[in-house]
Coordinates of C-alpha atoms in Angstrom, one line a residue:
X1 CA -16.1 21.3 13.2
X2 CA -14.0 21.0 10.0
X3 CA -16.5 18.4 8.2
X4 CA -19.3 21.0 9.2
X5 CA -17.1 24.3 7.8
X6 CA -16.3 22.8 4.5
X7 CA -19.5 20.4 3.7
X8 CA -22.6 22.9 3.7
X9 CA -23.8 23.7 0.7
X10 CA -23.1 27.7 -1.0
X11 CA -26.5 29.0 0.3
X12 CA -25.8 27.9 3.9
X13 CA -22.7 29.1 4.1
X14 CA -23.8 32.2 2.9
X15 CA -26.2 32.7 5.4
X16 CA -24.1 32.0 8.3
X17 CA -21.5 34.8 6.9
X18 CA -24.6 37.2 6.8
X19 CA -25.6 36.3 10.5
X20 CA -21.9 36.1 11.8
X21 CA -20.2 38.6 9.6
X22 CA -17.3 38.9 9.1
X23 CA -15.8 37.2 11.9
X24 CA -17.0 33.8 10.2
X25 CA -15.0 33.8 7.3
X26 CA -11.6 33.5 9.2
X27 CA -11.9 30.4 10.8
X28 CA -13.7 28.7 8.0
X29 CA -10.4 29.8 6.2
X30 CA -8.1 28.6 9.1
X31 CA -9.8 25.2 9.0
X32 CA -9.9 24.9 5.2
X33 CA -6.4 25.6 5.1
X34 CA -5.9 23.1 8.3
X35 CA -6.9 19.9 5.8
X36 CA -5.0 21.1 3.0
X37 CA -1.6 21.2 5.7
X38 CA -2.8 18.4 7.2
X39 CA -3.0 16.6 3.7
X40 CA 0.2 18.1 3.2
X41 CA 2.2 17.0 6.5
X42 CA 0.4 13.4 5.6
X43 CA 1.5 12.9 2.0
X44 CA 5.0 14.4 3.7
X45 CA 5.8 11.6 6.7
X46 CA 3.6 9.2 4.3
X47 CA 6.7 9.8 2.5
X48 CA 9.0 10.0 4.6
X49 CA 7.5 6.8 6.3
X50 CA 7.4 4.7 2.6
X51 CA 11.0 6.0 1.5
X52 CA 13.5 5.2 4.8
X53 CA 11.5 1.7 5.1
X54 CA 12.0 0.9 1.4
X55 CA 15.3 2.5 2.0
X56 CA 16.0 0.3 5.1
X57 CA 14.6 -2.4 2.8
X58 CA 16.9 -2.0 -0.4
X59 CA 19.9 -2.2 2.0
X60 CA 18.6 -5.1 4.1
X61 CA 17.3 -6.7 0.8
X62 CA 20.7 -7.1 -0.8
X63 CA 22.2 -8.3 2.2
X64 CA 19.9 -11.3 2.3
X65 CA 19.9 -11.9 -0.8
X66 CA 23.3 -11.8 -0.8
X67 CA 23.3 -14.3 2.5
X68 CA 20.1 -16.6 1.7
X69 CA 19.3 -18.8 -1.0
X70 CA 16.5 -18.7 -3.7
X71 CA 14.7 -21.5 -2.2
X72 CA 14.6 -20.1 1.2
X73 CA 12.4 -17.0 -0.4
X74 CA 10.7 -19.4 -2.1
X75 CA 9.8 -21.6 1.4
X76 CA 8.3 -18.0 2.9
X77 CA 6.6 -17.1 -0.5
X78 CA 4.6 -20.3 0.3
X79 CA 3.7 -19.5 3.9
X80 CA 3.5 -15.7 3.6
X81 CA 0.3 -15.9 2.1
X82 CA -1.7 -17.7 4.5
X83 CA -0.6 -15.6 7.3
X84 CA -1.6 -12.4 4.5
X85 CA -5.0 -13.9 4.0
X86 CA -5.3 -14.9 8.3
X87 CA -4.5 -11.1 9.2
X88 CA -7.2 -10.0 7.2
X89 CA -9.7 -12.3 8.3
X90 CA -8.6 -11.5 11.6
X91 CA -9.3 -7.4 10.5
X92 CA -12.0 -8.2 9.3
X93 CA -11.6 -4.5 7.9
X94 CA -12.6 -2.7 10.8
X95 CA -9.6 -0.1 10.6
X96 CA -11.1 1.4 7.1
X97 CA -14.4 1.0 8.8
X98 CA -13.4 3.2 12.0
X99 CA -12.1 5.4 9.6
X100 CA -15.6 6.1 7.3
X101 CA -17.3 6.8 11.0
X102 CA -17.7 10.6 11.1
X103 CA -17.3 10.6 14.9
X104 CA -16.0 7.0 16.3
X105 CA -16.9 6.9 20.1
X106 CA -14.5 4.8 22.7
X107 CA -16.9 1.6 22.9
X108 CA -15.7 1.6 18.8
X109 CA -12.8 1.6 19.2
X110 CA -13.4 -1.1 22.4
X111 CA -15.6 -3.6 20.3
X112 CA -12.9 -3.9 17.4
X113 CA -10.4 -4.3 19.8
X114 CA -11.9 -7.4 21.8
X115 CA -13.3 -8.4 18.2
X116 CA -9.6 -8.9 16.9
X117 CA -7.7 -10.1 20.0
X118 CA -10.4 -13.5 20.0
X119 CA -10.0 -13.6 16.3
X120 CA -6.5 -13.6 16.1
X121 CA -6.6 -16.7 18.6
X122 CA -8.8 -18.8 17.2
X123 CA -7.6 -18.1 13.3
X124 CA -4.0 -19.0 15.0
X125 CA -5.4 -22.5 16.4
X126 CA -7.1 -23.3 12.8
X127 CA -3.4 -22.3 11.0
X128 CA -1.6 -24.5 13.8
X129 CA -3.5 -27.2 13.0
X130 CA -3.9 -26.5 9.5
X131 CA -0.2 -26.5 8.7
X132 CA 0.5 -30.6 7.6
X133 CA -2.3 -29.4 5.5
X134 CA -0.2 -26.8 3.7
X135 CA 3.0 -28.9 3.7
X136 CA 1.1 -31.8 2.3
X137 CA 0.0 -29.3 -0.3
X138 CA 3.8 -27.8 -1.3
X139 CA 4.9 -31.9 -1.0
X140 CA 7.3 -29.8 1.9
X141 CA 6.9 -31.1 5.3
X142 CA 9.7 -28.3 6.3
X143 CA 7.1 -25.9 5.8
X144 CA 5.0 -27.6 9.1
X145 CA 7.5 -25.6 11.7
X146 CA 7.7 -22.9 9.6
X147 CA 4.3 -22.0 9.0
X148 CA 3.3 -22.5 12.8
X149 CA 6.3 -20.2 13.6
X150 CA 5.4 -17.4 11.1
X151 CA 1.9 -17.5 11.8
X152 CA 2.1 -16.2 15.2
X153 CA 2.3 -12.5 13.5
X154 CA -1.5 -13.0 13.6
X155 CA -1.8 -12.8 17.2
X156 CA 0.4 -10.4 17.7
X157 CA -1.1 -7.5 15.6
X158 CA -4.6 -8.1 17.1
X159 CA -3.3 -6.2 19.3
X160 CA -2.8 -2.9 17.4
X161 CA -5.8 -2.6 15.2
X162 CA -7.9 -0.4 17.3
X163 CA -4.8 1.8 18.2
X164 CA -3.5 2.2 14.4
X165 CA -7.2 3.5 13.4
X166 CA -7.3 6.0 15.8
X167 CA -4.1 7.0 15.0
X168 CA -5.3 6.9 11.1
X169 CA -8.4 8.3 11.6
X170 CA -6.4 11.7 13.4
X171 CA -3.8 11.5 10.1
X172 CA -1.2 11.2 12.5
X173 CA 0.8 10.4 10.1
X174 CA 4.3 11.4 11.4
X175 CA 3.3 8.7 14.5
X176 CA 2.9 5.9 12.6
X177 CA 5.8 6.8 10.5
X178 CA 7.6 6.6 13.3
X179 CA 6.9 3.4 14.7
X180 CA 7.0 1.2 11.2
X181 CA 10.0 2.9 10.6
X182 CA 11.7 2.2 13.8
X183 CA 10.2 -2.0 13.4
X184 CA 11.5 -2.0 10.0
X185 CA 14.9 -1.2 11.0
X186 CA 15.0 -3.1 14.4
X187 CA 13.9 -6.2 12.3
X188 CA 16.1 -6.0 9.1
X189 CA 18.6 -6.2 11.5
X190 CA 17.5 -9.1 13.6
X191 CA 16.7 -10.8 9.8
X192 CA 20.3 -10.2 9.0
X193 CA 22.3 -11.2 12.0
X194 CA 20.7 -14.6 11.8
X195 CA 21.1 -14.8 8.1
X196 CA 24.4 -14.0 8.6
X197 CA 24.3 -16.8 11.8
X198 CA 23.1 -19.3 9.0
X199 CA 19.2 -19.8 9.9
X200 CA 18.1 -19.7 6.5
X201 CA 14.7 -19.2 6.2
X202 CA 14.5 -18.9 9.6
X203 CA 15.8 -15.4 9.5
X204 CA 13.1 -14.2 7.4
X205 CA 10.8 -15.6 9.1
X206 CA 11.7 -13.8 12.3
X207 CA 12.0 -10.7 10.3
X208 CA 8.6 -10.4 9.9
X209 CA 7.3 -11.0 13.4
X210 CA 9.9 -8.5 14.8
X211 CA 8.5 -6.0 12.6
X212 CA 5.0 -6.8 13.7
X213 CA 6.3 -6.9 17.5
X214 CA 7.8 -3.6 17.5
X215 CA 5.4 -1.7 15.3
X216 CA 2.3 -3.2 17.7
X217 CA 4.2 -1.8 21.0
X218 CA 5.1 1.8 19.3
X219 CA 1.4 2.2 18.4
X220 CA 0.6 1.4 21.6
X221 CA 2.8 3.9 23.1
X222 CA 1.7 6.9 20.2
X223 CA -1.9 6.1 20.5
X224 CA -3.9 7.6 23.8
X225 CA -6.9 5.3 23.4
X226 CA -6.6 2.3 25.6
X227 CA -9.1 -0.9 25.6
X228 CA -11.1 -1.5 28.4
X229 CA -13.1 -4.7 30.1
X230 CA -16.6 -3.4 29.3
X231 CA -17.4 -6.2 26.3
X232 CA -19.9 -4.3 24.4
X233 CA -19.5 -6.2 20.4
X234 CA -22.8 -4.1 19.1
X235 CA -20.1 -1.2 17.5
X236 CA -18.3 -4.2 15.6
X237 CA -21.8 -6.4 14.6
X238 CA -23.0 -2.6 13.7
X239 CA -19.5 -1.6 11.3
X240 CA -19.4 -5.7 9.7
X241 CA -22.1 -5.0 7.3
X242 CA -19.5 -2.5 5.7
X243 CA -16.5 -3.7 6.5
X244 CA -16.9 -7.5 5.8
X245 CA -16.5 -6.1 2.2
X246 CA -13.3 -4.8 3.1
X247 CA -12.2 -7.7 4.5
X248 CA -13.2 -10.1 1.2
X249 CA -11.9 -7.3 -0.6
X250 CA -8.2 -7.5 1.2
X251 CA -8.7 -11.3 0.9
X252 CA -8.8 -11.2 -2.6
X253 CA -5.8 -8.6 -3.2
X254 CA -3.8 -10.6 -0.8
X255 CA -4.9 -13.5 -3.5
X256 CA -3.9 -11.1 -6.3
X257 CA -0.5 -10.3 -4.9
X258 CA 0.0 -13.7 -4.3
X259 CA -1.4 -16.4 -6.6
X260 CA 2.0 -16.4 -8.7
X261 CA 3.6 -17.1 -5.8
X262 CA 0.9 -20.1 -4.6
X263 CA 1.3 -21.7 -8.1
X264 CA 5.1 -21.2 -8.8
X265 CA 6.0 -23.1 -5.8
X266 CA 3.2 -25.5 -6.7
X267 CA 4.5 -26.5 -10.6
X268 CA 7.4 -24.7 -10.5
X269 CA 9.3 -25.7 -7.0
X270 CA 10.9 -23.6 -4.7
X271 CA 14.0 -22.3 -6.9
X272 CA 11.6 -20.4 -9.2
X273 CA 9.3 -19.3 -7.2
X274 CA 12.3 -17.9 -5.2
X275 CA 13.4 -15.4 -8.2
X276 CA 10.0 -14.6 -8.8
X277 CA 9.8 -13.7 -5.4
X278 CA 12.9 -11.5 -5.3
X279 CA 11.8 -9.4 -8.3
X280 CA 8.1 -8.9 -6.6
X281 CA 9.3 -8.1 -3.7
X282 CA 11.7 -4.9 -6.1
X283 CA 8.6 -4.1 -8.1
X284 CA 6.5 -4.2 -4.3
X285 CA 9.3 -2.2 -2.4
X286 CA 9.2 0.9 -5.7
X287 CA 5.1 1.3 -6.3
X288 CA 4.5 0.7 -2.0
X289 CA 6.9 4.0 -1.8
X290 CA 4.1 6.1 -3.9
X291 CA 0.7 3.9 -2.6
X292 CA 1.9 4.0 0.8
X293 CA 2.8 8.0 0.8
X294 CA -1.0 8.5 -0.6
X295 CA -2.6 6.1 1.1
X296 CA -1.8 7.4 4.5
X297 CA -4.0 10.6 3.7
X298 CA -6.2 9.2 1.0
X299 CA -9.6 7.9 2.2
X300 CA -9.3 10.1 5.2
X301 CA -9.1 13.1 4.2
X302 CA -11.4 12.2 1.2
X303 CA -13.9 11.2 3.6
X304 CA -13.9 14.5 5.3
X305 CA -14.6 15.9 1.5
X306 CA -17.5 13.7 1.2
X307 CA -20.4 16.3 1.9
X308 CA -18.8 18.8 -0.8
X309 CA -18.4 16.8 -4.0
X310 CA -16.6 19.9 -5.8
X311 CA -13.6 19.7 -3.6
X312 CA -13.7 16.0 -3.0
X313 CA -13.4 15.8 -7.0
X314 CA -10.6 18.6 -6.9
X315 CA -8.7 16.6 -4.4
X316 CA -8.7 13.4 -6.3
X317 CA -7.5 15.2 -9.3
X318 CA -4.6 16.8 -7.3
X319 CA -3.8 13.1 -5.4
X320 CA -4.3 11.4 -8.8
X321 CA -1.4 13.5 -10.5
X322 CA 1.0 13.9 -7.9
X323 CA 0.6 9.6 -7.8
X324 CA 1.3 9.9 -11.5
X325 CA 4.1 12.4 -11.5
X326 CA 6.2 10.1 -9.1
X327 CA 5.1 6.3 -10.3
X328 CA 5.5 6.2 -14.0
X329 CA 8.9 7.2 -13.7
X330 CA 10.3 5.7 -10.6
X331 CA 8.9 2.5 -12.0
X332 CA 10.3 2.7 -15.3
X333 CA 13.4 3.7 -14.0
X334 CA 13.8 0.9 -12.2
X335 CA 12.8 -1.4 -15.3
X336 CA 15.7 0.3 -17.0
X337 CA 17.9 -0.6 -14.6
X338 CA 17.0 -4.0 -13.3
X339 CA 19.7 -5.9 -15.0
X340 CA 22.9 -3.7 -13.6
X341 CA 20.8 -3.4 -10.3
X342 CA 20.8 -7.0 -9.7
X343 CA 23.9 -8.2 -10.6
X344 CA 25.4 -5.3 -8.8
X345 CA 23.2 -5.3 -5.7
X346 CA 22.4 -9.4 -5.3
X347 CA 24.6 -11.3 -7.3
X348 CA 24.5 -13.1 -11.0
X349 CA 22.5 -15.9 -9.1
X350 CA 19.3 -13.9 -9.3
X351 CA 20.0 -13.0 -12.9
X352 CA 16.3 -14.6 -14.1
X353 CA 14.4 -12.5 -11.9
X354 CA 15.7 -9.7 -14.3
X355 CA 12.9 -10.4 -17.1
X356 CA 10.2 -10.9 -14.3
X357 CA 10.8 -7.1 -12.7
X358 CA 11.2 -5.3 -15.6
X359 CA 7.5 -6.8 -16.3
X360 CA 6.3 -6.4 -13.1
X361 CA 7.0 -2.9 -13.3
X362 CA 4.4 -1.7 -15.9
X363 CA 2.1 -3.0 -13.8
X364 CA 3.3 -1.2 -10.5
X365 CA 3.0 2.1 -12.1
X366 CA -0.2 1.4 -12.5
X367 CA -0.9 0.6 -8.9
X368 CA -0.8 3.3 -6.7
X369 CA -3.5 4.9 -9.3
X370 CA -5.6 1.7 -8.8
X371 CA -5.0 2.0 -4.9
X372 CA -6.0 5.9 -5.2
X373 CA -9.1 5.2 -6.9
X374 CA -10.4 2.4 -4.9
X375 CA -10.0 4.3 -1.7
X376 CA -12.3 7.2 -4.0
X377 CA -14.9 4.1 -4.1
X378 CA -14.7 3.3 -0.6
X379 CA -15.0 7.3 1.0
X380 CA -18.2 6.9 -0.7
X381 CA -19.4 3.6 1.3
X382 CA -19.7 1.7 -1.6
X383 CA -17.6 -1.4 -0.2
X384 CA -20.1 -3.7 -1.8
X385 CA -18.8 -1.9 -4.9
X386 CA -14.8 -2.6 -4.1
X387 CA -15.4 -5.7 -3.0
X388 CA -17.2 -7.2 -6.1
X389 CA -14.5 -5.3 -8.4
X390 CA -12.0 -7.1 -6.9
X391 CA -13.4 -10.4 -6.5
X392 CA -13.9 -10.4 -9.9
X393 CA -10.5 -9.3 -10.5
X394 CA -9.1 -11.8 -8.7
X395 CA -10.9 -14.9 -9.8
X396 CA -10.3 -13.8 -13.5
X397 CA -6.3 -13.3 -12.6
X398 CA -5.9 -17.2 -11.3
X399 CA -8.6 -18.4 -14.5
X400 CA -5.9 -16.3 -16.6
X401 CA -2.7 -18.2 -15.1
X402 CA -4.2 -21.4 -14.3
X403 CA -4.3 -21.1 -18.2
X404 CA -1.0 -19.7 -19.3
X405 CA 1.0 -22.0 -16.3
X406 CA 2.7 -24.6 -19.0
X407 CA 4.3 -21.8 -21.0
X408 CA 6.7 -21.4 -17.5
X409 CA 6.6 -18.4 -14.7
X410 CA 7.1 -16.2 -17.7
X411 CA 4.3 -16.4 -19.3
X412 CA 2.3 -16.3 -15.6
X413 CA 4.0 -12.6 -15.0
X414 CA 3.1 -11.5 -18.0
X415 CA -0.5 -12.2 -18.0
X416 CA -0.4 -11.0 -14.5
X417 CA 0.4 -7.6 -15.4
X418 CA -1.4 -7.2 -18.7
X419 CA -4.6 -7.7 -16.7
X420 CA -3.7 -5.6 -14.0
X421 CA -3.2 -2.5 -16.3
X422 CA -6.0 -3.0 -17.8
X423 CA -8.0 -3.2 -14.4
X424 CA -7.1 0.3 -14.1
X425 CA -9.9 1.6 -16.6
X426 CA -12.7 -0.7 -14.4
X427 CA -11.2 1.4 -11.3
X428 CA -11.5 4.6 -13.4
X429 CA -15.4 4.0 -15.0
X430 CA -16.5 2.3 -11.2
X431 CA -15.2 6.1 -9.9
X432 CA -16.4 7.9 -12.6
X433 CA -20.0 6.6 -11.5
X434 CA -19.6 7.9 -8.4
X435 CA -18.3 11.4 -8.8
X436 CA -17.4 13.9 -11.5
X437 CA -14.4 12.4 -12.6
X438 CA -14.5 12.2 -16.7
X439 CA -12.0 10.3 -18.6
X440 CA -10.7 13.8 -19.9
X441 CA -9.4 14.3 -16.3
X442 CA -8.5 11.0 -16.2
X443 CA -6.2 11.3 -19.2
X444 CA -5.1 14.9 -18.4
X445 CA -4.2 14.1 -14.9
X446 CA -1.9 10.5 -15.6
X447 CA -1.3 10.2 -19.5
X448 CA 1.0 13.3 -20.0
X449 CA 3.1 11.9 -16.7
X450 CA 3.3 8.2 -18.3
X451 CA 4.7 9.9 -22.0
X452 CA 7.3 11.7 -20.1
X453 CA 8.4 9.1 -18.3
X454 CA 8.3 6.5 -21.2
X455 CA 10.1 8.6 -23.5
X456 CA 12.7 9.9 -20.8
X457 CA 13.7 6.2 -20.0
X458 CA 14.2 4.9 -24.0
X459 CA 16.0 8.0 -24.7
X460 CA 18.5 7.4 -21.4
X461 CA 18.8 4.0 -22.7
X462 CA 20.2 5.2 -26.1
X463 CA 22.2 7.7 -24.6
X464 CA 23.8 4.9 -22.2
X465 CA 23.8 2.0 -24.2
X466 CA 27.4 2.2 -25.2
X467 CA 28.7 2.2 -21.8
X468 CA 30.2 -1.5 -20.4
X469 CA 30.8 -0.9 -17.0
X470 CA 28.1 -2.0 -15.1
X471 CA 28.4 0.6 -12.0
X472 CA 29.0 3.1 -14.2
X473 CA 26.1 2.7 -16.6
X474 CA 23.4 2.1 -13.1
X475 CA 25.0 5.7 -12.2
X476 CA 24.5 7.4 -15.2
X477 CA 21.0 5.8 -16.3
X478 CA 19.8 7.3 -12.6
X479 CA 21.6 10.5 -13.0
X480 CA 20.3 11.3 -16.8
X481 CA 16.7 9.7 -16.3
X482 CA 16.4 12.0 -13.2
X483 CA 17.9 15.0 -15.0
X484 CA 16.1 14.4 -17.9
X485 CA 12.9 14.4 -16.3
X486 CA 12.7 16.8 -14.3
X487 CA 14.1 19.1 -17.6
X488 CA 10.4 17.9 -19.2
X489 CA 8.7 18.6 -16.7
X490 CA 9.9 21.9 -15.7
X491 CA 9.6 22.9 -20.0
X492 CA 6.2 21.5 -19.6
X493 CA 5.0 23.9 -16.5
X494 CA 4.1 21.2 -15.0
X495 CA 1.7 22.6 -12.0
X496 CA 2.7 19.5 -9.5
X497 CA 6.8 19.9 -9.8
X498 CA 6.1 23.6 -8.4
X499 CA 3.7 22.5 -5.6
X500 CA 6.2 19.8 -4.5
X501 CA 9.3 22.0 -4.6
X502 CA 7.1 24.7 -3.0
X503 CA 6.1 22.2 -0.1
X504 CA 9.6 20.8 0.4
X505 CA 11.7 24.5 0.0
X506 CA 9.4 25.4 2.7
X507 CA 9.8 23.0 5.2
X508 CA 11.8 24.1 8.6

């Protein structure tokens, strides 16, 4: 009934005003106003959701770090993505698909479900028997028992696809906030006892599938829909034309993510590859806290826009500057203060994963915008379109540091993140095709947000630079940047600092 209010075109909606009268106008009002609190309450305990399980994250994350060594992040950097890549095979990106359906009927729902369970299986019996394979690879035979261990997170969230769409699909977003944050907190715990009990990489290992255990049984329990024994796969053969190209498309980002990782342990060993992984996993935890707030309302509630490009347009441009007004400086913040924050938090031992984050941070202010904009491509079925983008992407990314490997991990980062910036303008022209969206809005909506932010953080730096003590320079550097920008914004009227503060002053 919403989709129909909001997607008729002027003349209709006229038209059923005359016929109805007045009457009509109110619950077309009610139900506009519905998505806009819905999109609301979404970007709300999307937030809420990214923010305690980063902030369950940063806590657990020093503790292990503190506890573990850098070659045991570097043994799960070189299994992680195989079980990355297996999960979204196993996908097969039926969740976005579910969610482009205007109206997904049960036997949907059903067909994915069965679809995923016998995938998970049998992609868990190839990785079983595929893991002297990867050992032999890595020249690591201690990565056999590990990789058949850590692999058995496929199987287990086969069993939650179906369930998480629906939940998706309704935006019920405070539900799922629920459960990953309940898994993330059971697990880091779990992770950290047996750190603390000496299992090494073990402990991280088992991290991961307790998250995945306990995140699969609370979807369960917040979901209503419940699989049933009439095997009907036509719903899942129908959705795999589209959402095939999701699941290359994940493929490849989980390539993109990753490849640093793949070929740091590769030329580089495990002791590398482990401070590369420790600042990724930094720069991951700060740009996932703005991608995953938006992403939990994006493509729905940009698919319900579809049939009225005006609004779908206007919506963009409101997600695409909120993403901005939060990434550019939480990201650069945190370049400014990686050195004090990892020496403080995680000990001089993971002093050269210093240089590494503060690159990896340009990059991830650039990717929640790259996230926002793809999910734009994708509300307007053009996977084929994503797909390809990406693809491309990624096979130019490993070219690019297959290239630049001999000059060290260094040299790898930054290549990696010059690239990915500049990805951001094929994003922007492949969305520009689509809609409406000129490079005027583009510019207006993120480049005033990236100047505040930039000039904020080098004057902080100035202002700090004289002070030794490191906890007292992290303190201040947070408590000026924050100051300071939030002074420039509020000078500069900016329109998204009074919608937040409005949204959040409001709140019971």
């Amino acid at each position: 009934m919403l989709i129909f209010a909001i997607g008729n075109p002027p003349f209709l909606q006229r038209e059923c005003f005359r016929v109805a009268g007045m009457l009509w106008a109110l619950p077309v009002q009610k139900l506009m106003e519905s998505l806009k609190e819905k999109t609301a309450r979404g970007l709300f305990w999307g937030g809420m959701n990214t923010l305690v399980m980063q902030l369950i994250g940063v806590a657990f994350g020093i503790l292990l770090a503190r506890l573990l060594d850098t070659s045991d992040y570097g043994m799960m950097a070189a299994v992680s993505v195989f079980t990355m890549i297996a999960t979204e095979l196993k996908d097969s990106g039926f969740k976005t698909a579910l969610t482009n359906l205007k109206h997904p009927e049960d036997r949907d729902y059903n067909a994915v479900f069965w679809f995923n369970l016998i995938a998970g299986l049998v992609l868990y019996a190839i990785l079983f028997v595929s893991a002297p394979l990867i050992g032999r690879y890595y020249a690591n035979e201690a990565i056999v028992p590990l990789a058949r261990y850590a692999f058995l997170s496929v199987v287990i969230t086969a069993f939650s696809t179906s369930q998480g769409a629906w939940l998706f699909k309704q935006l019920k977003t405070k539900e799922l906030a629920k459960a990953s944050m309940t898994a993330t907190l059971v697990s880091s715990t779990v992770g950290a006892g047996m750190a603390f009990g000496g299992c090494g990489y073990w402990s991280l290992a088992t991290q991961g599938l307790v998250f995945v255990l306990v995140n699969t049984l609370l979807v369960w329990h917040y979901s209503p829909w419940r699989p049933h024994f009439e095997l009907d796969f036509e719903p899942a053969w129908r959705m795999f034309r589209f959402s095939f190209k999701i699941m290359l498309t994940a493929i490849a980002t989980q390539l993109n993510n990753n490849v640093i990782n793949i070929l740091a342990v590769k030329y580089y060993k495990v002791g590398p590859a482990g401070h590369y992984s420790q600042a990724y996993q930094w720069d991951f935890k700060a740009y996932s806290l703005v991608q995953g707030m938006v992403n939990q309302v994006a493509q729905p509630v940009l698919v319900s826009l579809d049939d009225d490009g005006q609004r779908q347009l206007n919506a963009l441009r409101k997600m695409m500057r909120f993403t901005a007004f939060i990434a550019f400086p939480l990201l650069f913040g945190l370049a400014l203060v990686s050195r004090e924050f990892i020496v403080l938090a995680i000990g001089t031992k993971w002093l050269p994963s210093v240089g590494l984050l503060r690159l990896l941070c340009l990059s991830g202010a650039v990717m929640p915008l790259c996230s926002l904009l793809s999910n734009l491509i994708i509300s307007k079925g053009r996977s084929g379109t994503y797909m390809w983008a990406t693809l491309v992407l990624c096979a130019a990314q490993i070219a690019l540091l297959v290239m630049v490997r001999k000059q060290g991990i260094h040299a790898m980062v930054l290549a990696y993140t010059a690239l990915n910036i500049a990805w951001l303008m094929v994003w922007f022209a492949l969305t520009s095709r689509l809609t409406g969206y000129r490079f005027l809005h583009f510019i207006t909506d993120t480049l005033p947000f990236a100047l505040a932010a930039s000039g904020v953080m080098m004057l902080t730096f100035l202002l700090t630079k004289p002070i030794g003590s490191l906890w007292l320079l992290l303190l201040s550097r947070i408590a000026i940047a924050g100051l300071l920008y939030y002074v420039v914004m509020r000078i500069a009227g900016a329109k998204i600092l009074r919608e937040c503060m409005t949204f959040i002053l409001r709140r019971p």
